[in-house]
Amino acid sequence: LVELRDLWKSYRKGSETIDAVAGIDLDLPERGMVAIVGPSGSGKSTLLHVIGAMDRPTRGSVRVAGRNLGDIPQGELTRFRREVVGFVFQTFNLIPNLTAVENVALPMEFSGVARAARASRAKALLERVDLGQRARHRPNELSGGEMQRVAIARALANEPPVVLADEPTGNLDSATGRLIYELLQAIARERTVVVVTHSEELARLADRVLHLRDGRLSNAAHDHSA
Amino acid sequence: LVELRDLWKSYRKGSETIDAVAGIDLDLPERGMVAIVGPSGSGKSTLLHVIGAMDRPTRGSVRVAGRNLGDIPQGELTRFRREVVGFVFQTFNLIPNLTAVENVALPMEFSGVARAARASRAKALLERVDLGQRARHRPNELSGGEMQRVAIARALANEPPVVLADEPTGNLDSATGRLIYELLQAIARERTVVVVTHSEELARLADRVLHLRDGRLSNAAHDHSA
Ligand SMILES: Nc1ncnc2c1ncn2[C@@H]1O[C@H](COP(=O)(O)OP(=O)(O)OP(=O)(O)O)[C@@H](O)[C@H]1O
Ligand SMILES: Nc1ncnc2c1ncn2[C@@H]1O[C@H](COP(=O)(O)OP(=O)(O)OP(=O)(O)O)[C@@H](O)[C@H]1O
Ligand SMILES: [Mg+2]
Ligand SMILES: [Mg+2]
């Protein structure tokens, strides 16, 4: 479903070049969960952003469901981001003046789902992440872990074929985190799920663990240091 | 150093009242590290915000170094926040258009530290969190874990007697996290450090672990589930 070929993403900073992603080849299957682990600053978020068409690669290609993202015009890319990819940002990125249920319903609004159906699906998603009782709270009336769970529910709103989750349980206690692991495992049965995580427990549940260090995949597949 | 008496913080939401903190009595010593653990939404951040004078309690009192925060006029409270308390926010709250080193130096600028001394101390603090090589990056040129480490360095800028850290390693891999644990342990030798954490490893290093559930401290002191 997702094919990366010689993928690079580099930033210029003064006279320096930082290769956040430095030559990655990778094939991700249509179903199942892949975990990406690696030190802080090793390129994990950058890689997810490029796969999810949030960032353009410096070199190399990203193909999703047979289409090369580099060839898709800007307008169509917006629809791709909305309907093919569900993204859980590391910094949540919730809309401040919308309630939790409105934040979760928003992707469905863009996709033309009728108002009543949007509201009931959004509420059901919040129940799934154990936040039904916070549906009418705005982001500044939620705790850090509650905001993270709203962000997870929103990423699942359009039932996208690809879910990219960046550190989805970093702000959760182990019991609440386990609820999210089980949810991600369940949805990975029918679609591609890629999680960046420092949680060894979540990495163990993945079908495959990729180790990123200085922008490159290492084959330290056996050492589970997350 | 810090004394809480019958402390409550409640929010009104429509017809509902949410008691984020529901009657807490607590004494914190002048030195040492205290960890607060508890489920997502249990009141940990709210408690830290009230101790750090970022939020006013609904009822009860907070005394720091013998002074009742409720009696301190607004203008003086700003100096208290700057010089007595170093705060690591769960959502980092870095100033977007300042570089990492400028963000770390900012609290010292308000306290009248000379420019050259500010710059060298800020740089040294960034080295301590292993980010010397990212000093000139703005927040949007940093990874999640790098932003978190800048926020930790900034909280230590004025060498405050009280350090309050809200989930300081939630976005860090275990190796980078360990660096921060050691740093917090070292600074806790000479001042009060309170950390909210879901990391069992960090909670084990604390002199005392407090368990918060639905805004109340429970005496499950021996069960280290973080
Ligand atoms: N302004 C507000 N209005 C209403 N409820 C609020 C407000 N701010 C926070 N809350 C609620 O208060 C409760 C405690 O929030 P707090 O941020 O202290 O939790 P926490 O223990 O830090 O959780 P986490 O581990 O998820 O960060 C939450 O359930 C939250 O929804
Ligand atoms: N706009 C930019 N300009 C320069 N460097 C950048 C920029 N954005 C990111 N970087 C650098 O690229 C590297 C990779 O960042 P990335 O966010 O992918 O790391 P990460 O593996 O997600 O780390 P973390 O676990 O801390 O979230 C970092 O060292 C970061 O400083
Ligand atoms: Mg990241
Ligand atoms: Mg919190």
Coordinates of C-alpha atoms and ligand atoms in Angstrom, one line a residue:
Chain A
L1 CA 0.0 0.0 0.0
V2 CA 2.8 2.4 0.9
E3 CA 6.1 2.3 -1.0
L4 CA 9.1 4.5 -0.2
R5 CA 12.1 4.6 -2.5
D6 CA 15.4 6.4 -1.6
L7 CA 13.5 8.9 0.5
W8 CA 15.3 12.0 1.9
K9 CA 14.1 15.0 3.8
S10 CA 16.8 17.6 4.5
Y11 CA 16.6 21.0 6.2
R12 CA 19.1 23.9 5.6
K13 CA 20.0 25.8 8.7
G14 CA 22.6 28.5 8.1
S15 CA 25.6 26.8 6.5
E16 CA 24.5 23.4 7.9
T17 CA 22.3 20.7 6.2
I18 CA 20.3 18.4 8.5
D19 CA 19.3 15.2 6.9
A20 CA 16.2 14.3 9.1
V21 CA 15.4 11.4 6.8
A22 CA 18.5 10.0 4.9
G23 CA 17.7 7.5 2.3
I24 CA 14.8 5.2 3.3
D25 CA 13.4 2.3 1.3
L26 CA 10.3 0.7 2.8
D27 CA 7.2 -1.2 1.8
L28 CA 4.2 -1.2 4.2
P29 CA 1.4 -3.8 3.7
E30 CA -2.3 -3.0 3.4
R31 CA -3.1 -4.4 6.8
G32 CA -1.3 -4.6 10.1
M33 CA 0.6 -2.4 12.6
V34 CA 4.2 -1.2 12.1
A35 CA 6.0 0.6 15.0
I36 CA 8.8 3.0 14.5
V37 CA 11.2 3.5 17.4
G38 CA 14.3 5.6 17.8
P39 CA 16.0 8.4 19.8
S40 CA 14.6 11.9 20.1
G41 CA 15.5 13.8 16.9
S42 CA 16.1 10.7 14.8
G43 CA 13.6 11.6 12.1
K44 CA 10.5 9.7 13.2
S45 CA 8.0 12.6 12.9
T46 CA 9.6 13.8 9.7
L47 CA 9.1 10.3 8.1
L48 CA 5.5 10.2 9.2
H49 CA 4.8 13.7 7.8
V50 CA 6.3 12.7 4.4
I51 CA 4.3 9.5 4.2
G52 CA 1.1 11.5 5.1
A53 CA 1.8 14.2 2.5
M54 CA 2.1 16.9 5.2
D55 CA 5.7 17.6 4.0
R56 CA 7.3 17.2 0.6
P57 CA 10.4 14.9 0.4
T58 CA 13.7 16.5 -0.7
R59 CA 14.5 13.5 -2.9
G60 CA 13.0 10.1 -3.6
S61 CA 9.4 8.9 -4.0
V62 CA 6.4 8.1 -1.9
R63 CA 3.7 5.9 -3.5
V64 CA 0.4 5.2 -1.7
A65 CA -2.1 2.8 -3.2
G66 CA -0.1 2.9 -6.4
R67 CA 0.0 6.7 -6.9
N68 CA 3.2 8.8 -6.6
L69 CA 2.4 11.6 -4.2
G70 CA 4.9 13.8 -6.1
D71 CA 2.6 13.7 -9.2
I72 CA -0.6 14.6 -7.4
P73 CA -1.7 18.3 -7.9
Q74 CA -2.1 20.4 -4.8
G75 CA -5.9 20.5 -4.7
E76 CA -6.2 16.7 -5.0
L77 CA -3.5 16.3 -2.3
T78 CA -5.8 18.0 0.2
R79 CA -8.5 15.3 -0.5
F80 CA -5.8 12.6 -0.2
R81 CA -4.8 14.0 3.2
R82 CA -8.4 14.0 4.4
E83 CA -9.7 10.7 3.0
V84 CA -6.7 8.4 2.7
V85 CA -4.7 9.3 5.8
G86 CA -5.7 9.7 9.5
F87 CA -3.0 11.6 11.3
V88 CA -2.4 11.8 15.1
F89 CA 0.0 14.7 15.6
Q90 CA 2.6 14.6 18.3
T91 CA 1.4 18.0 19.4
F92 CA -2.3 17.2 19.0
N93 CA -3.2 20.3 16.8
L94 CA -6.8 20.5 18.0
I95 CA -8.9 23.5 16.9
P96 CA -9.0 25.7 20.0
N97 CA -12.5 27.2 19.7
L98 CA -14.2 23.9 18.8
T99 CA -15.4 21.3 21.4
A100 CA -14.0 17.8 21.5
V101 CA -17.0 16.4 19.5
E102 CA -16.7 19.2 16.9
N103 CA -13.0 18.5 16.5
V104 CA -13.7 14.8 15.9
A105 CA -16.6 15.6 13.5
L106 CA -14.7 18.1 11.4
P107 CA -13.0 15.7 9.0
M108 CA -16.4 14.1 8.3
E109 CA -17.9 17.6 7.6
F110 CA -15.3 18.1 4.8
S111 CA -16.1 14.7 3.4
G112 CA -19.8 15.6 3.1
V113 CA -21.2 13.3 5.9
A114 CA -24.6 14.6 7.0
R115 CA -24.8 16.5 10.3
A116 CA -26.7 14.0 12.4
A117 CA -24.5 11.1 11.2
R118 CA -21.4 13.2 12.0
A119 CA -22.5 14.0 15.5
S120 CA -23.4 10.4 16.4
R121 CA -20.2 8.9 14.9
A122 CA -18.0 11.5 16.6
K123 CA -19.7 10.8 20.0
A124 CA -19.2 7.0 19.4
L125 CA -15.5 7.6 18.7
L126 CA -15.1 9.6 21.9
E127 CA -16.7 6.8 23.8
R128 CA -14.2 4.4 22.3
V129 CA -11.3 6.4 23.8
D130 CA -13.2 6.7 27.1
L131 CA -14.0 10.4 26.7
G132 CA -17.8 10.4 26.2
Q133 CA -18.1 12.6 29.3
R134 CA -15.9 15.4 27.9
A135 CA -17.6 15.8 24.5
R136 CA -18.5 19.4 25.1
H137 CA -15.1 20.5 26.4
R138 CA -12.9 22.8 24.3
P139 CA -9.1 21.9 24.2
N140 CA -8.3 24.4 27.0
E141 CA -10.8 22.6 29.2
L142 CA -9.1 19.2 28.7
S143 CA -6.1 17.6 30.3
G144 CA -3.0 16.7 28.2
G145 CA -4.0 13.0 28.0
E146 CA -7.6 13.9 27.1
M147 CA -6.5 16.2 24.2
Q148 CA -4.3 13.3 23.0
R149 CA -7.3 11.0 23.0
V150 CA -9.5 13.5 21.1
A151 CA -6.7 13.7 18.5
I152 CA -6.8 9.9 18.2
A153 CA -10.6 9.8 17.8
R154 CA -10.4 12.6 15.1
A155 CA -7.8 10.6 13.1
L156 CA -10.2 7.7 12.9
A157 CA -13.2 9.9 11.9
N158 CA -13.2 9.1 8.1
E159 CA -12.2 5.4 8.6
P160 CA -9.1 6.1 6.5
P161 CA -7.1 3.2 5.0
V162 CA -3.9 4.6 6.5
V163 CA -3.5 5.7 10.1
L164 CA -0.3 7.5 11.1
A165 CA 0.0 8.0 14.9
D166 CA 3.0 10.0 16.3
E167 CA 3.6 9.0 20.0
P168 CA -0.1 8.4 20.7
T169 CA 0.3 7.4 24.3
G170 CA 3.1 9.8 25.4
N171 CA 0.7 11.7 27.8
L172 CA -1.2 8.7 29.1
D173 CA -0.9 6.5 32.2
S174 CA -0.3 2.8 31.5
A175 CA -4.0 1.8 32.1
T176 CA -5.4 4.5 29.7
G177 CA -2.5 3.8 27.3
R178 CA -3.5 0.1 27.1
L179 CA -7.0 1.1 26.0
I180 CA -5.4 2.9 23.1
Y181 CA -3.1 0.0 22.2
E182 CA -6.1 -2.3 22.0
L183 CA -8.0 0.2 19.8
L184 CA -5.0 0.6 17.4
Q185 CA -4.5 -3.2 17.3
A186 CA -8.2 -3.6 16.4
I187 CA -8.2 -1.1 13.7
A188 CA -5.0 -2.5 12.3
R189 CA -6.8 -5.6 11.2
E190 CA -8.4 -3.8 8.3
R191 CA -5.9 -1.1 7.4
T192 CA -2.3 0.1 7.6
V193 CA -1.4 1.6 11.0
V194 CA 2.1 3.1 11.6
V195 CA 2.8 4.2 15.2
V196 CA 5.9 6.1 16.4
T197 CA 6.3 5.2 20.0
H198 CA 8.7 5.1 22.9
S199 CA 6.4 2.5 24.7
E200 CA 7.9 -0.9 24.6
E201 CA 4.5 -2.4 25.4
L202 CA 3.0 -0.9 22.2
A203 CA 6.1 -1.7 20.1
R204 CA 5.7 -5.4 21.2
L205 CA 2.1 -5.5 19.8
A206 CA 3.2 -4.4 16.3
D207 CA 3.6 -6.9 13.5
R208 CA 7.0 -5.2 12.7
V209 CA 9.3 -2.8 14.5
L210 CA 11.5 -0.4 12.5
H211 CA 14.5 1.3 14.2
L212 CA 15.4 4.8 13.0
R213 CA 18.7 6.4 13.9
D214 CA 20.0 9.7 12.3
G215 CA 17.4 9.4 9.6
R216 CA 18.3 5.8 8.6
L217 CA 16.6 2.5 9.2
S218 CA 19.0 0.2 11.0
N219 CA 18.4 -3.5 11.1
A220 CA 18.6 -3.7 14.9
A221 CA 15.2 -5.3 14.5
H222 CA 15.8 -7.6 17.4
D223 CA 16.7 -5.1 20.2
H224 CA 13.4 -3.6 21.3
S225 CA 14.8 -0.5 23.0
A226 CA 12.0 1.9 22.5
Chain B
L1 CA 8.5 24.9 51.9
V2 CA 5.1 24.2 50.2
E3 CA 2.0 23.7 52.4
L4 CA -1.4 22.9 51.0
R5 CA -4.5 23.0 53.2
D6 CA -8.0 21.8 52.1
L7 CA -7.2 22.7 48.5
W8 CA -9.9 22.6 45.9
K9 CA -10.0 23.6 42.2
S10 CA -13.4 23.3 40.5
Y11 CA -14.7 24.1 37.1
R12 CA -18.2 24.9 36.1
K13 CA -19.3 23.4 32.8
G14 CA -22.9 24.1 32.0
S15 CA -24.9 22.6 34.9
E16 CA -22.0 20.4 35.9
T17 CA -19.2 21.1 38.4
I18 CA -15.9 19.3 37.9
D19 CA -13.7 19.1 41.0
A20 CA -10.3 18.7 39.3
V21 CA -8.7 19.0 42.8
A22 CA -11.0 17.9 45.6
G23 CA -9.6 18.7 49.1
I24 CA -5.8 18.1 49.2
D25 CA -3.6 18.6 52.3
L26 CA 0.1 18.3 51.6
D27 CA 3.5 19.4 52.9
L28 CA 6.5 19.4 50.6
P29 CA 10.0 19.6 52.0
E30 CA 12.7 22.1 51.0
R31 CA 14.8 19.5 49.3
G32 CA 14.0 16.3 47.4
M33 CA 11.9 14.9 44.6
V34 CA 8.2 14.1 44.9
A35 CA 6.4 12.2 42.0
I36 CA 2.7 12.5 41.4
V37 CA 1.1 9.7 39.4
G38 CA -2.5 9.0 38.4
P39 CA -4.8 8.4 35.5
S40 CA -5.4 10.8 32.7
G41 CA -7.8 13.6 33.9
S42 CA -7.2 12.9 37.6
G43 CA -6.1 16.5 38.4
K44 CA -2.2 16.3 38.3
S45 CA -1.7 19.3 36.0
T46 CA -4.3 21.3 37.9
L47 CA -2.6 20.7 41.2
L48 CA 0.8 21.7 39.7
H49 CA -0.7 24.9 38.2
V50 CA -2.2 25.9 41.6
I51 CA 1.1 25.2 43.5
G52 CA 3.0 27.3 40.8
A53 CA 0.5 30.2 41.1
M54 CA -0.6 29.7 37.4
D55 CA -4.2 29.2 38.6
R56 CA -6.1 30.4 41.7
P57 CA -7.6 27.7 43.9
T58 CA -11.4 27.7 44.4
R59 CA -11.0 27.0 48.1
G60 CA -8.2 26.4 50.6
S61 CA -4.7 27.7 50.8
V62 CA -1.3 27.4 49.2
R63 CA 1.7 28.6 51.3
V64 CA 5.2 28.7 49.7
A65 CA 8.2 29.6 51.9
G66 CA 5.8 30.8 54.6
R67 CA 3.7 33.1 52.4
N68 CA 0.1 32.5 51.5
L69 CA -0.2 32.9 47.7
G70 CA -3.8 34.2 48.1
D71 CA -2.5 37.2 50.0
I72 CA 0.1 38.2 47.4
P73 CA -0.9 41.1 45.1
Q74 CA -1.0 40.4 41.3
G75 CA 2.2 42.4 40.5
E76 CA 4.3 40.6 43.1
L77 CA 2.8 37.2 42.0
T78 CA 4.4 37.7 38.6
R79 CA 7.9 38.0 40.3
F80 CA 7.1 34.9 42.4
R81 CA 6.3 32.9 39.3
R82 CA 9.5 34.0 37.7
E83 CA 12.0 33.7 40.5
V84 CA 10.6 31.1 42.9
V85 CA 9.0 28.6 40.6
G86 CA 10.5 26.9 37.4
F87 CA 7.7 25.3 35.4
V88 CA 7.9 22.7 32.7
F89 CA 4.5 22.7 31.0
Q90 CA 2.9 19.5 29.6
T91 CA 2.5 21.3 26.3
F92 CA 5.9 23.0 26.4
N93 CA 4.6 26.6 25.7
L94 CA 7.8 27.8 23.9
I95 CA 7.8 31.2 22.3
P96 CA 7.5 30.4 18.6
N97 CA 9.6 33.2 17.1
L98 CA 12.5 32.8 19.6
T99 CA 15.4 30.3 19.1
A100 CA 16.0 27.6 21.7
V101 CA 18.7 29.5 23.4
E102 CA 16.6 32.7 23.5
N103 CA 13.7 30.8 25.0
V104 CA 16.0 29.5 27.7
A105 CA 17.5 32.9 28.4
L106 CA 14.2 34.7 28.6
P107 CA 13.4 34.2 32.3
M108 CA 16.9 35.5 33.1
E109 CA 16.3 38.6 31.0
F110 CA 13.3 39.5 33.2
S111 CA 15.4 38.9 36.3
G112 CA 18.0 41.4 35.1
V113 CA 20.8 39.1 34.3
A114 CA 23.3 40.7 31.9
R115 CA 23.2 39.7 28.3
A116 CA 26.6 37.9 28.1
A117 CA 25.9 35.9 31.2
R118 CA 22.4 35.0 30.0
A119 CA 23.7 33.7 26.7
S120 CA 26.4 31.5 28.2
R121 CA 24.2 30.1 31.0
A122 CA 21.4 29.4 28.5
K123 CA 23.9 27.6 26.2
A124 CA 25.3 25.5 29.2
L125 CA 21.7 24.5 30.2
L126 CA 21.0 23.3 26.6
E127 CA 24.3 21.3 26.7
R128 CA 23.0 19.7 30.0
V129 CA 19.9 18.4 28.2
D130 CA 22.0 17.3 25.2
L131 CA 20.8 20.0 22.8
G132 CA 23.8 22.2 22.4
Q133 CA 23.7 21.6 18.6
R134 CA 20.1 22.9 18.3
A135 CA 20.6 26.3 20.1
R136 CA 19.7 28.4 17.1
H137 CA 16.6 26.4 16.1
R138 CA 13.1 27.9 16.6
P139 CA 10.4 25.6 18.1
N140 CA 9.1 24.7 14.6
E141 CA 12.6 23.5 13.7
L142 CA 12.8 21.1 16.6
S143 CA 11.3 17.6 17.2
G144 CA 8.8 17.0 20.0
G145 CA 11.4 15.6 22.4
E146 CA 13.8 18.4 21.6
M147 CA 11.1 21.0 22.4
Q148 CA 10.4 19.2 25.7
R149 CA 14.1 19.4 26.6
V150 CA 14.2 23.2 25.8
A151 CA 11.2 23.6 28.1
I152 CA 13.1 21.7 30.9
A153 CA 16.3 23.9 30.4
R154 CA 14.2 27.1 30.5
A155 CA 12.5 26.0 33.8
L156 CA 16.0 25.8 35.4
A157 CA 17.2 29.2 34.0
N158 CA 16.8 31.2 37.2
E159 CA 17.9 28.3 39.5
P160 CA 14.5 28.5 41.3
P161 CA 13.9 26.9 44.7
V162 CA 10.9 25.1 43.4
V163 CA 10.8 23.1 40.1
L164 CA 7.4 21.8 38.9
A165 CA 7.7 19.4 35.9
D166 CA 4.5 18.2 34.2
E167 CA 5.3 14.9 32.4
P168 CA 8.8 16.0 31.5
T169 CA 9.8 12.8 29.6
G170 CA 6.5 11.9 27.8
N171 CA 8.0 12.6 24.4
L172 CA 11.4 11.1 25.0
D173 CA 12.9 7.6 24.3
S174 CA 14.2 5.7 27.3
A175 CA 17.8 6.7 26.9
T176 CA 17.1 10.4 26.5
G177 CA 14.6 10.1 29.3
R178 CA 17.2 8.7 31.6
L179 CA 19.4 11.8 31.0
I180 CA 16.5 14.0 32.3
Y181 CA 15.9 11.7 35.3
E182 CA 19.5 12.1 36.4
L183 CA 19.3 15.9 35.9
L184 CA 16.2 16.2 38.0
Q185 CA 17.6 14.0 40.7
A186 CA 20.8 16.1 40.8
I187 CA 18.9 19.4 41.1
A188 CA 16.5 17.9 43.7
R189 CA 19.5 17.7 46.1
E190 CA 19.3 21.5 46.7
R191 CA 15.6 22.3 46.0
T192 CA 12.0 21.0 45.9
V193 CA 11.2 19.2 42.7
V194 CA 7.7 17.9 41.9
V195 CA 7.3 15.8 38.8
V196 CA 4.0 14.5 37.3
T197 CA 4.9 11.4 35.5
H198 CA 3.6 8.2 33.9
S199 CA 7.2 6.8 33.9
E200 CA 7.6 4.1 36.5
E201 CA 11.4 4.5 36.2
L202 CA 11.2 8.2 37.2
A203 CA 8.6 7.6 39.9
R204 CA 11.0 5.0 41.5
L205 CA 13.7 7.7 41.8
A206 CA 11.5 10.0 43.8
D207 CA 11.8 10.3 47.6
R208 CA 8.0 10.1 47.8
V209 CA 5.2 9.1 45.4
L210 CA 1.7 10.6 45.6
H211 CA -1.2 8.9 43.9
L212 CA -4.0 11.2 42.6
R213 CA -7.4 9.9 41.6
D214 CA -10.4 12.1 40.9
G215 CA -8.7 15.0 42.5
R216 CA -7.9 13.3 45.8
L217 CA -4.7 11.8 47.1
S218 CA -5.0 8.1 47.9
N219 CA -2.7 6.3 50.2
A220 CA -1.8 3.7 47.7
A221 CA 1.7 4.8 48.3
H222 CA 3.2 1.3 47.9
D223 CA 1.7 0.4 44.6
H224 CA 4.0 2.0 42.0
S225 CA 1.7 1.8 39.0
A226 CA 2.5 5.0 37.1
Ligands
LIG1 N1 -11.4 24.8 32.2 C1 -11.9 23.6 32.5 N2 -13.2 23.4 32.5 C2 -13.7 22.2 32.8 N3 -13.0 21.1 33.1 C3 -11.7 21.2 33.1 C4 -11.0 22.4 32.8 N4 -9.7 22.2 32.8 C5 -9.5 20.9 33.1 N5 -10.7 20.3 33.3 C6 -10.9 18.9 33.7 O1 -10.3 18.7 34.9 C7 -9.8 17.3 35.0 C8 -8.3 17.4 35.5 O2 -7.5 17.9 34.5 P1 -5.9 17.8 34.6 O3 -5.3 18.6 33.4 O4 -5.4 18.3 36.0 O5 -5.6 16.2 34.5 P2 -4.2 15.4 34.5 O6 -4.2 14.5 35.7 O7 -3.1 16.4 34.3 O8 -4.4 14.5 33.2 P3 -3.3 14.1 32.0 O9 -2.5 13.0 32.6 O10 -4.3 13.6 30.9 O11 -2.5 15.2 31.6 C9 -9.9 16.8 33.5 O12 -10.9 15.7 33.5 C10 -10.3 17.9 32.7 O13 -11.2 17.6 31.7
LIG2 N1 12.6 23.0 9.9 C1 13.7 22.4 10.4 N2 14.9 22.9 10.3 C2 16.0 22.3 10.7 N3 16.0 21.2 11.4 C3 14.8 20.6 11.6 C4 13.6 21.1 11.2 N4 12.6 20.3 11.5 C5 13.1 19.3 12.2 N5 14.5 19.4 12.3 C6 15.5 18.5 12.9 O1 15.3 17.2 12.3 C7 15.5 16.2 13.2 C8 14.4 15.2 13.1 O2 13.2 15.7 13.7 P1 11.9 14.7 14.0 O3 10.9 15.7 14.4 O4 11.6 13.9 12.8 O5 12.5 13.8 15.2 P2 11.7 12.7 16.0 O6 12.4 11.4 15.7 O7 10.3 12.7 15.8 O8 12.1 13.1 17.5 P3 11.2 13.1 18.9 O9 11.1 11.7 19.4 O10 11.9 14.0 19.8 O11 9.8 13.6 18.6 C9 15.6 16.9 14.6 O12 16.9 16.8 15.1 C10 15.2 18.3 14.3 O13 16.0 19.2 15.1
MG3 MG 8.7 13.4 16.9
MG4 MG -1.8 16.8 32.7

